Short mmCIF file of C-alpha atoms in Angstrom, two decimals:
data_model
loop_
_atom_site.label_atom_id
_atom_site.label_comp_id
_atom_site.label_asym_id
_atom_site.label_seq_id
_atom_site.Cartn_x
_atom_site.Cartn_y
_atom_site.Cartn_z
CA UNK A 1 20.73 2.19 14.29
CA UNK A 2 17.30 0.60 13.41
CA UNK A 3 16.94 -0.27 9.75
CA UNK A 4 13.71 1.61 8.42
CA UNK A 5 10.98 0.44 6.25
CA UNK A 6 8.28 2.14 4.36
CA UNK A 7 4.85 0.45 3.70
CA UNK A 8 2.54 1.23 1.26
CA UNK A 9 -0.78 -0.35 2.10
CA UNK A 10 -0.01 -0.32 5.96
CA UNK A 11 -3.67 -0.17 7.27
CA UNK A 12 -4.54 -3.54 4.61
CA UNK A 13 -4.63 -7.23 5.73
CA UNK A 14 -0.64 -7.59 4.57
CA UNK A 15 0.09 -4.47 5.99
CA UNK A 16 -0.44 -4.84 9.75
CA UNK A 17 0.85 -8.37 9.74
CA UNK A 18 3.89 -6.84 8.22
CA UNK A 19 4.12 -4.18 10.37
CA UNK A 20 3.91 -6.46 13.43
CA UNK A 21 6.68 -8.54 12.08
CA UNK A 22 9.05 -5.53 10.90
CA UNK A 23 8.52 -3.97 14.42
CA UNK A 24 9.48 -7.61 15.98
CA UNK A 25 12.83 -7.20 14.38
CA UNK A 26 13.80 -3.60 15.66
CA UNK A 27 12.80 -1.88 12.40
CA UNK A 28 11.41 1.57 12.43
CA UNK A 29 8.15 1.31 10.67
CA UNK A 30 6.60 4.42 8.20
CA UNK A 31 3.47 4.11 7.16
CA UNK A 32 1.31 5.17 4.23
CA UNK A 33 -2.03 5.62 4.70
CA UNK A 34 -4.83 7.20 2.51
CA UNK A 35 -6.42 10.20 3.75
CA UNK A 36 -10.35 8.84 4.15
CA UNK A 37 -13.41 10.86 6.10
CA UNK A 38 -13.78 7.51 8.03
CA UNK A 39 -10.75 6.21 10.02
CA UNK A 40 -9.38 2.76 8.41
CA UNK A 41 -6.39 1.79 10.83
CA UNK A 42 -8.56 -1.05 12.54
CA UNK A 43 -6.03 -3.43 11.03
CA UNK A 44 -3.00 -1.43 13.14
CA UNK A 45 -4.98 -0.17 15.96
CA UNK A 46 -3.05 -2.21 18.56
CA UNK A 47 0.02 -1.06 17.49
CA UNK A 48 -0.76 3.06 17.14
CA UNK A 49 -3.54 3.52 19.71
CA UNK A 50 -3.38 4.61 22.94
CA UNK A 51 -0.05 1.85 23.47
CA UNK A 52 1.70 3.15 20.39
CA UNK A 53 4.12 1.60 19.57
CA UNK A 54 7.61 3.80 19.59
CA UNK A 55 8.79 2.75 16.32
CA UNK A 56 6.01 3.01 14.57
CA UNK A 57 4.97 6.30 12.07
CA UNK A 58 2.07 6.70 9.84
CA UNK A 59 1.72 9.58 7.11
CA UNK A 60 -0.88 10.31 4.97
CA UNK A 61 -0.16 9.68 1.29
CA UNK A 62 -1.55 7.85 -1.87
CA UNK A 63 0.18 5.86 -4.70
CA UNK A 64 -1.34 8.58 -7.38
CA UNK A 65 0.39 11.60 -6.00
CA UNK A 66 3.85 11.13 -7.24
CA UNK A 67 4.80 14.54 -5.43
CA UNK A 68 3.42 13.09 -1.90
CA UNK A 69 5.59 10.06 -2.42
CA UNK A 70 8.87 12.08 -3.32
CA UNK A 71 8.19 13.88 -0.19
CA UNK A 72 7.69 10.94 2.19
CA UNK A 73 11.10 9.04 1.04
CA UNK A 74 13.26 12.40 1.18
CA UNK A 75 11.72 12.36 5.02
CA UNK A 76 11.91 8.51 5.66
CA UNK A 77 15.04 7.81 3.91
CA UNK A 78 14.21 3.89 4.01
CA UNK A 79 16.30 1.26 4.03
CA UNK A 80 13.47 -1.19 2.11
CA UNK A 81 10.37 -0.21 0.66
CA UNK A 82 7.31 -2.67 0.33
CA UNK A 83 4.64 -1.49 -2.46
CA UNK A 84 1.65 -2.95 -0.96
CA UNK A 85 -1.05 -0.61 -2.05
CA UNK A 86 -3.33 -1.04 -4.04
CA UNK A 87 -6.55 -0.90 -5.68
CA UNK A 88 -7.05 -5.00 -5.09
CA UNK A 89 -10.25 -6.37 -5.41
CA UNK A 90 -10.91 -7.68 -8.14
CA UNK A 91 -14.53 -7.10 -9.06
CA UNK A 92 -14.00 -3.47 -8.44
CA UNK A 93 -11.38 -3.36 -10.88
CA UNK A 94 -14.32 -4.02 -13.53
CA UNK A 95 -16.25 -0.94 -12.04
CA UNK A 96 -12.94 1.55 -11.46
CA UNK A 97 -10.66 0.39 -14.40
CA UNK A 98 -8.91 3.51 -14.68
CA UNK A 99 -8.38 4.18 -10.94
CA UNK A 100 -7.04 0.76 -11.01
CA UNK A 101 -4.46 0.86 -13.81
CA UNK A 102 -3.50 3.95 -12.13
CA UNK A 103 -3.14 3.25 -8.85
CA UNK A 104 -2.17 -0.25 -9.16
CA UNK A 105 -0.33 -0.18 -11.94
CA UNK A 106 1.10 3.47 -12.72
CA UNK A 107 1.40 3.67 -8.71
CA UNK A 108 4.76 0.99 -9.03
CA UNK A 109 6.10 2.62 -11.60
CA UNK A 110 6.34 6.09 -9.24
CA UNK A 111 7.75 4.35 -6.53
CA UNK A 112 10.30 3.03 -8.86
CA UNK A 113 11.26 6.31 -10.33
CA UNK A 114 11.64 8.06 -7.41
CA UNK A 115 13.39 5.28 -5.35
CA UNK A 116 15.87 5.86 -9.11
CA UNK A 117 16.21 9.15 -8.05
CA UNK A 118 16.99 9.16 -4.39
CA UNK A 119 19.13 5.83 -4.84
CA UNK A 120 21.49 8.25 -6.95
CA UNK A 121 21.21 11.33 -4.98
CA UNK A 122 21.94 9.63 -1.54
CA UNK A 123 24.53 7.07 -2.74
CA UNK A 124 22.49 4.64 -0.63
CA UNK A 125 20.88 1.50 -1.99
CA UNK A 126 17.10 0.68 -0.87
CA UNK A 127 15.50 -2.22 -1.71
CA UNK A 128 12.33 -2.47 -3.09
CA UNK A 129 9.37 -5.08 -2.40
CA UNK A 130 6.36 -5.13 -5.52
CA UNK A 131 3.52 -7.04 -3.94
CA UNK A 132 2.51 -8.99 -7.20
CA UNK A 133 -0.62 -11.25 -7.82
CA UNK A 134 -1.49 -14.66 -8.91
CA UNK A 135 -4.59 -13.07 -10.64
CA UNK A 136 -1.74 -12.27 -13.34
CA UNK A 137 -1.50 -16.17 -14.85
CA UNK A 138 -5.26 -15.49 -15.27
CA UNK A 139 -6.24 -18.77 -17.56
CA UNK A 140 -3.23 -20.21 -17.73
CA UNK A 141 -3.28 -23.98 -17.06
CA UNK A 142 -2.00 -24.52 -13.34
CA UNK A 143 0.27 -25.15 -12.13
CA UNK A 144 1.73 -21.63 -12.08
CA UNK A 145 5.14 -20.84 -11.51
CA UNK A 146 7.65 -18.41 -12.74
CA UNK A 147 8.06 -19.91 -16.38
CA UNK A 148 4.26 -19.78 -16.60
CA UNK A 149 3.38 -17.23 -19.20
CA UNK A 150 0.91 -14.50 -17.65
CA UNK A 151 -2.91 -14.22 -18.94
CA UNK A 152 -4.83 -11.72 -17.19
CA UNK A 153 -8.35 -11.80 -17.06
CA UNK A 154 -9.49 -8.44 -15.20
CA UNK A 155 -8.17 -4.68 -14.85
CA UNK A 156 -6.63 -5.81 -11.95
CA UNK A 157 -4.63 -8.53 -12.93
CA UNK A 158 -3.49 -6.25 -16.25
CA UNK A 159 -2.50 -3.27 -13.71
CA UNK A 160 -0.46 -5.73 -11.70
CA UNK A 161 1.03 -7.10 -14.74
CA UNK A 162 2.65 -3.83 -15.80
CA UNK A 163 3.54 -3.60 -12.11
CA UNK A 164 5.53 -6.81 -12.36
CA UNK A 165 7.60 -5.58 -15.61
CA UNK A 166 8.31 -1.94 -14.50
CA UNK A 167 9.49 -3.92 -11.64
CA UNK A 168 12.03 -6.18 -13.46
CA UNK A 169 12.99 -3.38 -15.87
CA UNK A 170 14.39 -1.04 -13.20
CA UNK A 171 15.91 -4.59 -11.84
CA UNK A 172 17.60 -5.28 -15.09
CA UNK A 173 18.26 -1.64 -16.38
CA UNK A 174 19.07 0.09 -13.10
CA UNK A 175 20.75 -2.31 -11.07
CA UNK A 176 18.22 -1.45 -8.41
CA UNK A 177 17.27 -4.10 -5.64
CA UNK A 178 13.68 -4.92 -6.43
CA UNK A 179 11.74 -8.15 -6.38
CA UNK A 180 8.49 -9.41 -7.15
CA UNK A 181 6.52 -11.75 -4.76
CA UNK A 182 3.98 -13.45 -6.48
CA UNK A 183 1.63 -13.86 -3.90
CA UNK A 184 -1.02 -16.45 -4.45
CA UNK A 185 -4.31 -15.87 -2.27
CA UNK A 186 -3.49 -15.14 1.69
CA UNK A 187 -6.61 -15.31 4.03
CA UNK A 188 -6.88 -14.23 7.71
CA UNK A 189 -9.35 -13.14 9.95
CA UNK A 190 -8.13 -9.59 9.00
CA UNK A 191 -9.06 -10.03 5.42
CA UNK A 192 -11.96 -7.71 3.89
CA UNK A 193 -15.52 -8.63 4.56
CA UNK A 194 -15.98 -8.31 0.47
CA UNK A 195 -13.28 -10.62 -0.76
CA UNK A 196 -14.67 -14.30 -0.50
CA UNK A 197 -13.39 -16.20 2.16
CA UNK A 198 -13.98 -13.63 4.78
CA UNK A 199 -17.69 -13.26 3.30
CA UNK A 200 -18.43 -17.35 3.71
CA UNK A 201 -16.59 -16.92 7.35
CA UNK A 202 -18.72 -14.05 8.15
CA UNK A 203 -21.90 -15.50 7.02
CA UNK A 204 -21.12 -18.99 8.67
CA UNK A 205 -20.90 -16.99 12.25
CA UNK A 206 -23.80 -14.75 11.76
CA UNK A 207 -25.74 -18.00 10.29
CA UNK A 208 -25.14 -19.78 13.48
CA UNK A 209 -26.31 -17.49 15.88
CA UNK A 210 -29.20 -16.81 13.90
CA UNK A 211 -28.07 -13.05 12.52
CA UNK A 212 -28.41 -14.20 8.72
CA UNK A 213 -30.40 -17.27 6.60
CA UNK A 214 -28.82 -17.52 3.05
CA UNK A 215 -25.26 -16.71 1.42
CA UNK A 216 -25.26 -15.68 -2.23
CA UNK A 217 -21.84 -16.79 -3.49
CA UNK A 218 -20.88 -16.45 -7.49
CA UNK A 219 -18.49 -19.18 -8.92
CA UNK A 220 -18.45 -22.32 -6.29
CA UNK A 221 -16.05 -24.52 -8.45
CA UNK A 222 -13.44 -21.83 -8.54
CA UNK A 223 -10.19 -23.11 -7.49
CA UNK A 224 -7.18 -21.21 -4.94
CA UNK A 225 -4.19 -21.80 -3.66
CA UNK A 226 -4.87 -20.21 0.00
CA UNK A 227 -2.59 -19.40 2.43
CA UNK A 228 -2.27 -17.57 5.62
CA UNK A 229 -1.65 -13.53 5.00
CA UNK A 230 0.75 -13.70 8.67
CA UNK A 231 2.82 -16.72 6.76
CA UNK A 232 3.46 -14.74 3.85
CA UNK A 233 4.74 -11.64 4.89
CA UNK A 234 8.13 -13.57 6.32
CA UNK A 235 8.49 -14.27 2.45
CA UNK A 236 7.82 -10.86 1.49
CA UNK A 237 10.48 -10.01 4.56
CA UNK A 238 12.84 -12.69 3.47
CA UNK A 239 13.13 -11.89 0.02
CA UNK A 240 14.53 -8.30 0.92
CA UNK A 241 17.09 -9.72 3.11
CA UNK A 242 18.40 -12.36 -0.20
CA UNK A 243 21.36 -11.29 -1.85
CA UNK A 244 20.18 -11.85 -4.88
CA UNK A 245 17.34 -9.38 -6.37
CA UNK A 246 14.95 -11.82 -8.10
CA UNK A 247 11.26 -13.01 -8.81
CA UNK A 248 9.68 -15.61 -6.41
CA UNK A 249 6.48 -17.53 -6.24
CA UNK A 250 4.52 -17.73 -2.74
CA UNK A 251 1.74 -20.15 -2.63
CA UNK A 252 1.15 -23.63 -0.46
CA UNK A 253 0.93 -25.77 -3.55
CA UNK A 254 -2.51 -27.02 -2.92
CA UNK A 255 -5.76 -25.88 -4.25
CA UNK A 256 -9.48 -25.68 -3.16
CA UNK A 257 -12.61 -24.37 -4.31
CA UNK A 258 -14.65 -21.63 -3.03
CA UNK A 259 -17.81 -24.37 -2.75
CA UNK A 260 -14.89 -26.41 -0.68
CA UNK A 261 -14.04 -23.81 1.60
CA UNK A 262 -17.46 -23.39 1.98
CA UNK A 263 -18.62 -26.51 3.23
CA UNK A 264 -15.19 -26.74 5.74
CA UNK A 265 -16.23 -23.44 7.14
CA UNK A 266 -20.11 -24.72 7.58
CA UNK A 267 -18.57 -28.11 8.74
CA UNK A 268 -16.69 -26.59 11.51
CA UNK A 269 -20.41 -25.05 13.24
CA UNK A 270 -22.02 -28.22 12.87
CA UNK A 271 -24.03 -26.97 10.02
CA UNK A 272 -24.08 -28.24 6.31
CA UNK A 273 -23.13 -25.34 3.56
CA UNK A 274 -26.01 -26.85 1.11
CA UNK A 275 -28.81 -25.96 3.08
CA UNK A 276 -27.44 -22.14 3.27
CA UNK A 277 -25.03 -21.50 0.59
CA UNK A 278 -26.87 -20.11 -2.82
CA UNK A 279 -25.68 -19.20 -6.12
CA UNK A 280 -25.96 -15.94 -7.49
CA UNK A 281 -25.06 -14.72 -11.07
CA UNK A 282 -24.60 -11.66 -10.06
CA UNK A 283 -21.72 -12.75 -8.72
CA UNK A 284 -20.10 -13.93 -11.71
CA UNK A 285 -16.72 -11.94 -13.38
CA UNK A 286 -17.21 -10.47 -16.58
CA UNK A 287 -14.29 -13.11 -17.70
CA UNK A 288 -14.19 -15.67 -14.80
CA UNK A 289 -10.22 -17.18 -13.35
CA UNK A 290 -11.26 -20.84 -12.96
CA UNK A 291 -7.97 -22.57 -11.31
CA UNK A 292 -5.05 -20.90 -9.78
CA UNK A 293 -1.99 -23.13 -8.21
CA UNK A 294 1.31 -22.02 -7.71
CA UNK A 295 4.49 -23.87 -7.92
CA UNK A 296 6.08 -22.65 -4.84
CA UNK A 297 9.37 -24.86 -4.69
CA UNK A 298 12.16 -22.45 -6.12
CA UNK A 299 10.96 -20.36 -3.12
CA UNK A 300 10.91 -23.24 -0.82
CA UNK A 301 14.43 -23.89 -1.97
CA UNK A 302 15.63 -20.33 -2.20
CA UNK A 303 14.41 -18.63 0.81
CA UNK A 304 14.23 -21.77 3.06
CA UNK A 305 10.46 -20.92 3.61
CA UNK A 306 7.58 -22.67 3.92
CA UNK A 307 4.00 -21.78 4.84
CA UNK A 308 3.27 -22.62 8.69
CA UNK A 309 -0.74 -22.58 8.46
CA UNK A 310 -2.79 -25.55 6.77
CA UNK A 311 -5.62 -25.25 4.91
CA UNK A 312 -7.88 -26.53 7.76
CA UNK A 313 -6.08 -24.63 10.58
CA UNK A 314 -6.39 -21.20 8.73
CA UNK A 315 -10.31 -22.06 7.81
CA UNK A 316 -10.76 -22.27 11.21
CA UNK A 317 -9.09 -19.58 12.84
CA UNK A 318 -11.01 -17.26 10.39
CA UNK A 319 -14.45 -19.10 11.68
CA UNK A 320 -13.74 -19.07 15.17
CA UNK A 321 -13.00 -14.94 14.81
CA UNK A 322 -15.89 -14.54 12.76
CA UNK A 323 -18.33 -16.69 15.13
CA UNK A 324 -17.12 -14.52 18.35
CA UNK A 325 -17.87 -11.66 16.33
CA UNK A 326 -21.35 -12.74 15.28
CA UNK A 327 -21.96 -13.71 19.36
CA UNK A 328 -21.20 -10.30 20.27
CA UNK A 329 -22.82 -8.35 17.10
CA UNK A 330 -26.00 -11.02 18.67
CA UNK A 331 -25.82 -9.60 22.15
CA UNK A 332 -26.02 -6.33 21.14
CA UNK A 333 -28.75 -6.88 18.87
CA UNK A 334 -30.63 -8.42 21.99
CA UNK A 335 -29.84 -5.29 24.06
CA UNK A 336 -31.23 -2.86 21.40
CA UNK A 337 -28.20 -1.29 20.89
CA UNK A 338 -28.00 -2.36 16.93
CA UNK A 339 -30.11 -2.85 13.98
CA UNK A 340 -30.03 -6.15 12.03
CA UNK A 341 -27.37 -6.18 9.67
CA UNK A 342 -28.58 -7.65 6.07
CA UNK A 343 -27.50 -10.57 4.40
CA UNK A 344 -23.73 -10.48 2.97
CA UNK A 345 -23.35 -11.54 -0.79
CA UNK A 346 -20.47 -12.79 -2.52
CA UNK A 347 -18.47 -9.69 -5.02
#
């Protein structure tokens, strides 16, 4: 019998690659998916179009509506769940504070309760996956591991802070299987047009074929720890299939900055990021994160993982995606069949 998993956040970058990756290893696959007036499944569309894929099965729900929840799990009965949902950009969380804090925080703490519930009504144990954030060390010095004290600096990071600890005390007081994964920033070609990397990527392939001039970006000398979303999901996978139930720090253990990333993007159309890339205050956090590098090596020990996808290679496979899509977005412009787009800022 397949082994099922449910997936909060299916239709997000992590989501699909994880989905891809469950369905690789004969899992059946539920999905939770927000109810919208616009469909949002681009991310999964080649696995639940027209080809759908057998063991795949999305239901509408939302991390707020604890009775929703209850209802999926009684039908799913999962063997592992992974809490990817979220409200997770950042900036917003400055704009939505309460939505965040409820969905982002609150939201783990309803999973966990009812996962409580059905673990003791079912006599079956399912593990649980909390998809935690970097954003929680906040200003602490770097390198950040998991002796690194947190210090949030943004509704988000505070929401996924009480995430984390609802997540160890139902570890520690329950005996339930759940982990954390602090994930450090993941890129892809998948990632959101608003979130930073995929905004310079965007802009460098539009820039090129002549689609956009300028690129507002906020703070340049902001330093990640990037990694590929597709390499981090096998640690989110792996740390499920431990037998130990513990905390675990993903990153690559090397950091750039966003003015950095910037100019390797530019660099890899022949073009030079000065001439384009322009600084906006706008921009700016109300309380900025200035350097964020995780200590990945208990992982590396523990799980025997290791990120697949340098700096340069995933940089480049986010261009070259970004470029064809600018070429064809160009053609179409030339054919009349779409208005100019305007310039893309930096959130």
């Amino acid at each position: 019998m397949n082994r099922k998993a449910l997936v909060t956040g299916i239709t997000g970058q992590d989501g699909s690659y994880l989905a891809e990756l469950l369905l690789d290893k004969g899992y059946e696959v539920h999905g939770i998916v927000r109810r919208a007036s616009t469909f949002n499944t681009t991310r999964i569309d080649h696995l639940c179009g027209e080809m759908k894929h057998p063991n795949l099965h999305l239901h509408y729900g939302d991390l707020s509506d604890g009775a929703a929840l209850s209802r999926l799990i009684a039908h799913t009965l999962p063997d592992e769940v992974y809490n990817l949902g979220a409200q997770s950009h950042v900036k917003v969380s400055w704009d939505q504070a309460e939505y965040t804090a409820d969905v982002t925080g609150l939201g783990v703490l309803r999973l966990l309760e009812l996962l409580r519930d059905s673990q003791q009504s079912l006599g079956k144990e399912i593990r649980f996956y909390q998809a935690s954030s970097s954003e929680m060390f906040g200003s602490a010095a770097p390198p950040q591991g998991l002796d690194t004290p947190f210090h949030p600096r943004s509704p988000y990071a505070c929401a996924k802070v009480y995430g984390f600890w609802q997540t160890v005390n139902h570890r520690e007081s329950y005996d339930m299987f759940a982990c954390n994964g602090i994930l450090f920033n993941h890129e892809s070609p998948r990632r959101g047009e608003t979130f930073v990397t995929r905004k310079i990527t965007r802009a460098v392939g539009r820039i090129k074929v002549g689609l956009q001039k300028k690129l507002l970006l906020g703070n340049l000398d902001a330093k990640r720890d990037w990694g590929h979303a597709r390499d981090y999901v096998e640690a989110m996978y792996l740390m499920l299939q431990h037998h130990e139930a513990r905390d675990y720090v993903v990153a690559t253990g090397e950091a750039y900055s966003v003015r950095e990333f910037a100019e390797k993007a530019f660099e890899m159309v022949g073009l030079d990021a000065a001439e384009f890339v322009e600084v906006d205050p706008r921009f700016f956090r109300p309380a900025e994160v200035e350097y964020l590098l995780g200590d990945p090596q208990d992982t590396f020990d523990r799980l025997k993982w290791h990120p697949r996808t340098s700096f340069d290679e995933l940089v480049r496979e986010m261009v070259e995606a970004d470029l064809e899509m600018a070429q064809r977005e160009k053609l179409l412009q030339d054919a009349g069949l779409v208005g100019a787009m305007s310039g893309i800022g930096n959130e």
